[in-house]
Amino acid sequence: MDYFKVEDLCISFGGLKAVNNVAFNVEKNSIFSIIGPNGSGKTTIFNMISGIYKPDLGRIVFAGENLVGLTPDRIARRGVARTFQNIELFSNATVMDNLLLGRHIHMKTGVFTGAFLWGRGSRAAREEIRNREIVEGIIDFLDLQSVRNHFVASLPYGKRKLVEVGRALAVEPKILLLDEPSAGMNTEEKQDLNIWIKDIQAECDVTILLIEHDMNMIMGISDRIFAINHGEKIMEGLPQEVQSHPEVIKAYLGEER
Amino acid sequence: MMFRKKMLVSLFAALAVLTVANITQAAQPAGFDDNEIRIGQWGPQTGPAAPWGSVARGSKLLFDIVNEEGGIHGRKIKYFIRDDMYNPAQTVAVVKELVERQGIFAFVGGVGSAPGMAVKDYLAANKIIWVSPSAADKEFTQPLNPYLFAVYPLYKDEASILAKYIVEKLKTKKIGILYQNDAYGKDGLEGAKERLATYKMSLVAEIPVEPTEKDFASQILRLKNSGAEAVLMYVSPTAAVITLKTAASVGFKPQWVSANTLSDYPLMFKITGGLWEGVITGAFGETPDSKSPLMVKYRDAAKRLTPQERWGTFYYAGILFADPIVEALKKVGRNLSTEALLKALNSIKDYQTIGPRITWTPKQHQGTDSVMIQKCGPGASYIMLQDWTTNDLATWKK
Amino acid sequence: MPFGQLLVEGLAIGACYGLFATAVVIIYKTSEVVNFAQGEMAMFSSFVAFHILAVYQYPFWLAFVIAMLFSILLGVLIEFLFLRPAKHPSLLGMIVITLGAEMFLMGLASWKWGAEQKFFSLPLDPSVTYEPVKGMIVTNWAIAVFAVASTIMLLLYVFFKYTRLGVAMRATQQNKHAAKIMGIRTERVFSIAWGFSSLIGAVAGMFFASRATLDPAFMMEPFLRAFAAAVLGGLMSIPGVIIGGGLMGLIENFFGYYWPSWKPIVAFIVIILVLCLRPSGLFAKHYVKKV
Amino acid sequence: MDMKRDYYEDIRLFNSGVVLFWTVALMLVLFTLPLYAPNYYVYLLNIIMVHIILAVGLNILVGSTGQISLGHAGFFAIGAYGTALLMAKLQIPFVVALLAAAFIAAFFGFILGLPALRLEGPYLAIASLGFGLTITHIIGGVDLFGGRMGVKVPPLDLGISQLGVSWVLKTDFQKYYLILIITILMVVGARNILKTRVGRSFVAIRDSDIAAEVIGVNLTIYKTLAFAVSAFYAGIAGGLFGFILGFFDPFTFNMILSIIFLVMVVVGGLGTVSGGIMGACLITYLQYDLLKNIGEVPYFGAFMVTISQLWFTTVGLENFSSMAIGLIMIGIIIFEPLGMFGIWIRMKKYWMTWPF
């Protein structure tokens, strides 16, 4: 039951409580969405899960282990991958390299083995080839073949979003945090993304935490939804429950007078 | 796999060529022909040591005079100056460029201890004569380097002579030293200590300064607190200016004594704003206003040929350094060769132009240990305190 | 130990470092450029003053005013010619441009005036000294440095706090694009900052020149120390820089009194240690990137 | 149709016959060069190759990882002093001494990398600058290291004196081959590092350190590693440099040298191996040869001399070199931020699409 859970999470910035007493449970292999208006603390929760911020209080437990206090790279090694709201790609590297970087924790090549990449038979080359095969799989899956060797900086926004998803997938995560993956995409791309997220969940055996503003998408794919405002939980439940919840409507549309 | 093989092949090829290269050695262009003798010099024309660059330009004046007078036995001197920025890597580069591309018969002058050390073995290995390095380093002549002839008195000898003067003539008991933390300063320190030991005295303060430093307040206060009545300065001109200005501002007024490096009174007087008056220095060239015929000749030539140059100590030191080789070349005659010139240089005895008396023997290439002692008078005038003096403690003579 | 005298000397040279570091900080505050050419800009302006004094024999105040005007022009020109054309320069790019400007100015000055040391003096008689407390001799030079440094500090404080231009400069530093949208002509702000900074640098440069000699390399060491002092103070706050400069002078002098051979590097070691503890200097808040 | 891809294609050294051909041709020229080039050029090439090693290493730090260093002359000095002193004082064989000195340099790189973890931009610049000054100052202040008087380098003996095997390389020719082989190894090594996991992590840190962290790159390890690798390169370069010179003193490794190293990398092109190589070649050539005797360059030299006489001092003409390099630095950033590598890419594009 307790596959991934967050308990009493609190953080404040300069006296302002950004996240206050947030707690939720995520079941394995489900899609768990977090919704809320801008500035309600959604991304802050993600930042705490991936270790960029250290919560003032609370626990983040994954597979029986508390993630609080670990550095981001350690957390990544535990199997948590994420994307960013404002795209944090390695813009002066190719799509291929970006995805290969996602393979970082699965590779071993160090400075010396790397420097001695003498021919196809060397250890570094064998590892490279093995991981490239996996990355090619992701490229096929996300339909990125056409931009495989392009520099990320030269790609359109939607493609960059996809590359970021691809990079997170390359980590082979157990928990995947997607921070507004559809922002900036057009309707068609959004539909594709919808399908991909479903596919990812089905094929990659991964639990997805999703922040999203597009209600159609949320309602379509989420298993459970967590609504937050002003850093505090409004409610948590199944999509249809959330949809009709007055507090949520209020938070999104403002107070009816 | 293919690549590894290729690497192996090229490695072997390289090793093979490495051994071949042992045998092949491109011939160097000769240093002279029937019409000209090619002489080179390096010197810092740019960078922090650039003020000493005038040495190399001073030598040029002498060669211009010689060429004007018709050259040496029908040969003109072709003179090359190269800027090395006082950086040994650059010195090696410019010397190799001159030797291997232009063909150089001999080098004269060459400012700096480290630059000289970097090229001295190369020059000797290529049998290129080097006369009068513009630096005093005992490693230039000890052990004997058959191709290197030194004029510059060792800093250690000079310090010893100056210390003797301070103790015996100035009757000062408390002597301090402010020295630059390098070969120049440390040799000075050593010489002073050695001399004082003969009087059973020791220095009241030994304060090092780093070559690039610009703020000496704490060092001067140390000297002041030590109660030194005379202070030996083995520092660069800029450092000396800062020293004097700082000392004036904290009310410290000892007798300043310094090496010949600072014997350019008009310059020092000007850049210290007159504080230089009263400073005693060693000197190894005649005063710039000297009435001796040679000085007059050189001074007039400088006014005519290089009006843009200041007639300063470093500038005519360049002439002084080049004098012996011209003399030796004249002695050799028309039948020029390295061996002949070596022989002529080795037989130079008590040769004096505008500097100290120089004697070279086949066994001793440190030409002199003589310095004069002078004092800066009002308006940067030169006051002679003591004529050419040798160091009776010099160990290299024995 | 002549405690009082070391204190005076340390504070005097420290104030001079601080004054010069202010020039570095003004540019950094507005455009986030570390100006490695600062020292050479000051050197060049000092040479111009020297040239006017030595060649045209004008009175000192006139030479000073002309050199000050020149320094402003020099700062504006360097910004306009070298920095503005660079389209999207990285921090490293900026540093390289200013290093290039440094080498250019140094070469030009050595070409024009030669490498030999020159005499440059402010009209302050070095032999006039005061001894308010026994064992603390204060010179005209030190008094002038204190006076000029505090006047400039005060003016800068008023400027940044109360004038429209000062506020505009602060705004530009905080967010260039927002400032642009608010109608601030950021490019003009940069020009003014460079002019200002060049002016202050030139004043400090003349103080240094009159303490030592004037030659094309004379500002290299003071610049490094002033830059280090600026970093120590946090690169952003002007009072911090003055304190940084003062600390620098005091550390060097007190430490240098006992271990003269390590005097030139003690300050750098202290700074590296301080930076290990406070990565943005003593008086600036560490900035964390937001995701 | 065979659609199967060979993933090795992307990482192998020669990804087309053309590249292979030109590489082989270049190697042939390089390996036979001393047979027809004057000795002086061999010396210049030695210096250039040493600078290539250093620039390629520095580029890993500055270009790929995005950390600035104004103290690389310090590592260079550690390499030079380490190698020379280990050989002279402890009779350690050349290869071991060179590697040991490089590892010492790498260790100091690691040490400098620690404060660098928290520093950025100007703060890192001053810290590294202070480091460079400190290193040369310590060397100059300690008599064991020869003080400011400098160090005379022992003969370059490839053999092992303990076993009685001796193979002394005396001439620039012989040293040329040794340095050439080491340079090729180091350059290919750098290229390999950048093509594999570690190099990619460096680039990741440069482009977005936060994203690098969340995919599992340990910033502490990789930032210090970048410093260490780059210092290792500088150490190897320094060790070889010492043997080219035969003698050096602390002033040889002054701050201006650190700046020149940085210039090489920036002018050549940040973040690429070939950029480091091109920058080192161009700047070294300019500094050591072309700009050296500006007054003797045909036509232009006479023009410069005239200008000097009219408005400047003739004695200062040599300073034109510094001005020229300064202007090149500024020009590169303004007009071609990718450096010579960028120019090269443009030329290649032009060539490939010519005449269309």
PDB file of N, CA and C in Angstrom, chain B residues 30-39 72-77 105-106 129 325-326 328-342 344:
ATOM      1  N   ALA B  30      75.654  29.808 -40.956  1.00  0.00           N
ATOM      2  CA  ALA B  30      76.846  30.318 -40.283  1.00  0.00           C
ATOM      3  C   ALA B  30      76.565  31.700 -39.724  1.00  0.00           C
ATOM      4  N   GLY B  31      77.350  32.082 -38.737  1.00  0.00           N
ATOM      5  CA  GLY B  31      77.102  33.348 -38.059  1.00  0.00           C
ATOM      6  C   GLY B  31      77.721  34.553 -38.742  1.00  0.00           C
ATOM      7  N   PHE B  32      78.537  34.305 -39.754  1.00  0.00           N
ATOM      8  CA  PHE B  32      79.147  35.455 -40.416  1.00  0.00           C
ATOM      9  C   PHE B  32      79.479  35.077 -41.847  1.00  0.00           C
ATOM     10  N   ASP B  33      79.688  36.070 -42.679  1.00  0.00           N
ATOM     11  CA  ASP B  33      80.198  35.818 -44.018  1.00  0.00           C
ATOM     12  C   ASP B  33      81.190  36.926 -44.340  1.00  0.00           C
ATOM     13  N   ASP B  34      81.477  37.106 -45.625  1.00  0.00           N
ATOM     14  CA  ASP B  34      82.525  38.071 -45.954  1.00  0.00           C
ATOM     15  C   ASP B  34      82.126  39.514 -45.680  1.00  0.00           C
ATOM     16  N   ASN B  35      80.815  39.764 -45.617  1.00  0.00           N
ATOM     17  CA  ASN B  35      80.381  41.152 -45.491  1.00  0.00           C
ATOM     18  C   ASN B  35      79.834  41.517 -44.116  1.00  0.00           C
ATOM     19  N   GLU B  36      79.358  40.500 -43.395  1.00  0.00           N
ATOM     20  CA  GLU B  36      78.735  40.876 -42.123  1.00  0.00           C
ATOM     21  C   GLU B  36      78.956  39.816 -41.050  1.00  0.00           C
ATOM     22  N   ILE B  37      78.894  40.309 -39.830  1.00  0.00           N
ATOM     23  CA  ILE B  37      78.925  39.435 -38.665  1.00  0.00           C
ATOM     24  C   ILE B  37      77.584  39.621 -37.984  1.00  0.00           C
ATOM     25  N   ARG B  38      76.899  38.516 -37.716  1.00  0.00           N
ATOM     26  CA  ARG B  38      75.573  38.640 -37.131  1.00  0.00           C
ATOM     27  C   ARG B  38      75.651  38.442 -35.629  1.00  0.00           C
ATOM     28  N   ILE B  39      75.213  39.469 -34.920  1.00  0.00           N
ATOM     29  CA  ILE B  39      75.243  39.437 -33.462  1.00  0.00           C
ATOM     30  C   ILE B  39      73.828  39.671 -32.955  1.00  0.00           C
ATOM     31  N   ILE B  72      84.327  46.094 -39.007  1.00  0.00           N
ATOM     32  CA  ILE B  72      85.522  45.470 -38.451  1.00  0.00           C
ATOM     33  C   ILE B  72      86.202  44.665 -39.545  1.00  0.00           C
ATOM     34  N   HIS B  73      87.334  45.076 -39.965  1.00  0.00           N
ATOM     35  CA  HIS B  73      88.088  44.393 -41.017  1.00  0.00           C
ATOM     36  C   HIS B  73      87.192  44.091 -42.211  1.00  0.00           C
ATOM     37  N   GLY B  74      86.443  45.096 -42.627  1.00  0.00           N
ATOM     38  CA  GLY B  74      85.644  44.940 -43.834  1.00  0.00           C
ATOM     39  C   GLY B  74      84.290  44.295 -43.611  1.00  0.00           C
ATOM     40  N   ARG B  75      84.027  43.842 -42.404  1.00  0.00           N
ATOM     41  CA  ARG B  75      82.722  43.234 -42.144  1.00  0.00           C
ATOM     42  C   ARG B  75      81.885  44.199 -41.316  1.00  0.00           C
ATOM     43  N   LYS B  76      80.618  44.357 -41.744  1.00  0.00           N
ATOM     44  CA  LYS B  76      79.692  45.155 -40.931  1.00  0.00           C
ATOM     45  C   LYS B  76      79.051  44.243 -39.890  1.00  0.00           C
ATOM     46  N   ILE B  77      78.596  44.861 -38.837  1.00  0.00           N
ATOM     47  CA  ILE B  77      77.890  44.062 -37.837  1.00  0.00           C
ATOM     48  C   ILE B  77      76.395  44.161 -38.095  1.00  0.00           C
ATOM     49  N   PHE B 105      76.471  34.702 -34.884  1.00  0.00           N
ATOM     50  CA  PHE B 105      77.839  34.375 -34.519  1.00  0.00           C
ATOM     51  C   PHE B 105      78.048  34.472 -33.009  1.00  0.00           C
ATOM     52  N   ALA B 106      77.508  35.516 -32.419  1.00  0.00           N
ATOM     53  CA  ALA B 106      77.677  35.685 -30.979  1.00  0.00           C
ATOM     54  C   ALA B 106      76.518  36.488 -30.415  1.00  0.00           C
ATOM     55  N   ILE B 129      79.239  32.067 -29.004  1.00  0.00           N
ATOM     56  CA  ILE B 129      79.856  32.855 -27.943  1.00  0.00           C
ATOM     57  C   ILE B 129      78.847  33.830 -27.374  1.00  0.00           C
ATOM     58  N   ILE B 325      83.519  42.608 -27.072  1.00  0.00           N
ATOM     59  CA  ILE B 325      83.452  41.732 -28.247  1.00  0.00           C
ATOM     60  C   ILE B 325      83.941  42.477 -29.486  1.00  0.00           C
ATOM     61  N   VAL B 326      83.656  43.775 -29.551  1.00  0.00           N
ATOM     62  CA  VAL B 326      84.166  44.560 -30.671  1.00  0.00           C
ATOM     63  C   VAL B 326      85.688  44.568 -30.630  1.00  0.00           C
ATOM     64  N   ALA B 328      87.637  42.356 -29.239  1.00  0.00           N
ATOM     65  CA  ALA B 328      88.160  41.038 -29.578  1.00  0.00           C
ATOM     66  C   ALA B 328      88.064  40.778 -31.076  1.00  0.00           C
ATOM     67  N   LEU B 329      86.954  41.212 -31.680  1.00  0.00           N
ATOM     68  CA  LEU B 329      86.794  41.012 -33.120  1.00  0.00           C
ATOM     69  C   LEU B 329      87.875  41.760 -33.892  1.00  0.00           C
ATOM     70  N   LYS B 330      88.197  42.953 -33.391  1.00  0.00           N
ATOM     71  CA  LYS B 330      89.247  43.723 -34.047  1.00  0.00           C
ATOM     72  C   LYS B 330      90.579  42.993 -33.936  1.00  0.00           C
ATOM     73  N   LYS B 331      90.801  42.414 -32.777  1.00  0.00           N
ATOM     74  CA  LYS B 331      92.047  41.692 -32.544  1.00  0.00           C
ATOM     75  C   LYS B 331      92.184  40.498 -33.487  1.00  0.00           C
ATOM     76  N   VAL B 332      91.029  39.815 -33.731  1.00  0.00           N
ATOM     77  CA  VAL B 332      91.088  38.574 -34.509  1.00  0.00           C
ATOM     78  C   VAL B 332      91.565  38.838 -35.935  1.00  0.00           C
ATOM     79  N   GLY B 333      91.101  39.935 -36.503  1.00  0.00           N
ATOM     80  CA  GLY B 333      91.501  40.211 -37.878  1.00  0.00           C
ATOM     81  C   GLY B 333      90.534  39.616 -38.874  1.00  0.00           C
ATOM     82  N   ARG B 334      90.997  39.462 -40.089  1.00  0.00           N
ATOM     83  CA  ARG B 334      90.132  39.043 -41.173  1.00  0.00           C
ATOM     84  C   ARG B 334      89.750  37.563 -41.079  1.00  0.00           C
ATOM     85  N   ASN B 335      90.652  36.775 -40.539  1.00  0.00           N
ATOM     86  CA  ASN B 335      90.411  35.329 -40.474  1.00  0.00           C
ATOM     87  C   ASN B 335      89.518  34.964 -39.304  1.00  0.00           C
ATOM     88  N   LEU B 336      88.215  35.215 -39.474  1.00  0.00           N
ATOM     89  CA  LEU B 336      87.295  35.058 -38.351  1.00  0.00           C
ATOM     90  C   LEU B 336      86.864  33.601 -38.202  1.00  0.00           C
ATOM     91  N   SER B 337      86.832  33.143 -36.964  1.00  0.00           N
ATOM     92  CA  SER B 337      86.206  31.860 -36.636  1.00  0.00           C
ATOM     93  C   SER B 337      85.897  31.883 -35.156  1.00  0.00           C
ATOM     94  N   THR B 338      85.040  30.955 -34.740  1.00  0.00           N
ATOM     95  CA  THR B 338      84.670  30.921 -33.338  1.00  0.00           C
ATOM     96  C   THR B 338      85.901  30.722 -32.468  1.00  0.00           C
ATOM     97  N   GLU B 339      86.771  29.805 -32.922  1.00  0.00           N
ATOM     98  CA  GLU B 339      87.957  29.506 -32.116  1.00  0.00           C
ATOM     99  C   GLU B 339      88.837  30.740 -31.985  1.00  0.00           C
ATOM    100  N   ALA B 340      88.991  31.450 -33.119  1.00  0.00           N
ATOM    101  CA  ALA B 340      89.844  32.632 -33.092  1.00  0.00           C
ATOM    102  C   ALA B 340      89.287  33.683 -32.130  1.00  0.00           C
ATOM    103  N   LEU B 341      87.962  33.849 -32.172  1.00  0.00           N
ATOM    104  CA  LEU B 341      87.366  34.847 -31.293  1.00  0.00           C
ATOM    105  C   LEU B 341      87.504  34.431 -29.826  1.00  0.00           C
ATOM    106  N   LEU B 342      87.315  33.122 -29.591  1.00  0.00           N
ATOM    107  CA  LEU B 342      87.481  32.627 -28.224  1.00  0.00           C
ATOM    108  C   LEU B 342      88.881  32.959 -27.715  1.00  0.00           C
ATOM    109  N   ALA B 344      90.871  35.285 -28.739  1.00  0.00           N
ATOM    110  CA  ALA B 344      91.024  36.720 -28.520  1.00  0.00           C
ATOM    111  C   ALA B 344      90.360  37.146 -27.218  1.00  0.00           C
TER     112      ALA B 344
END
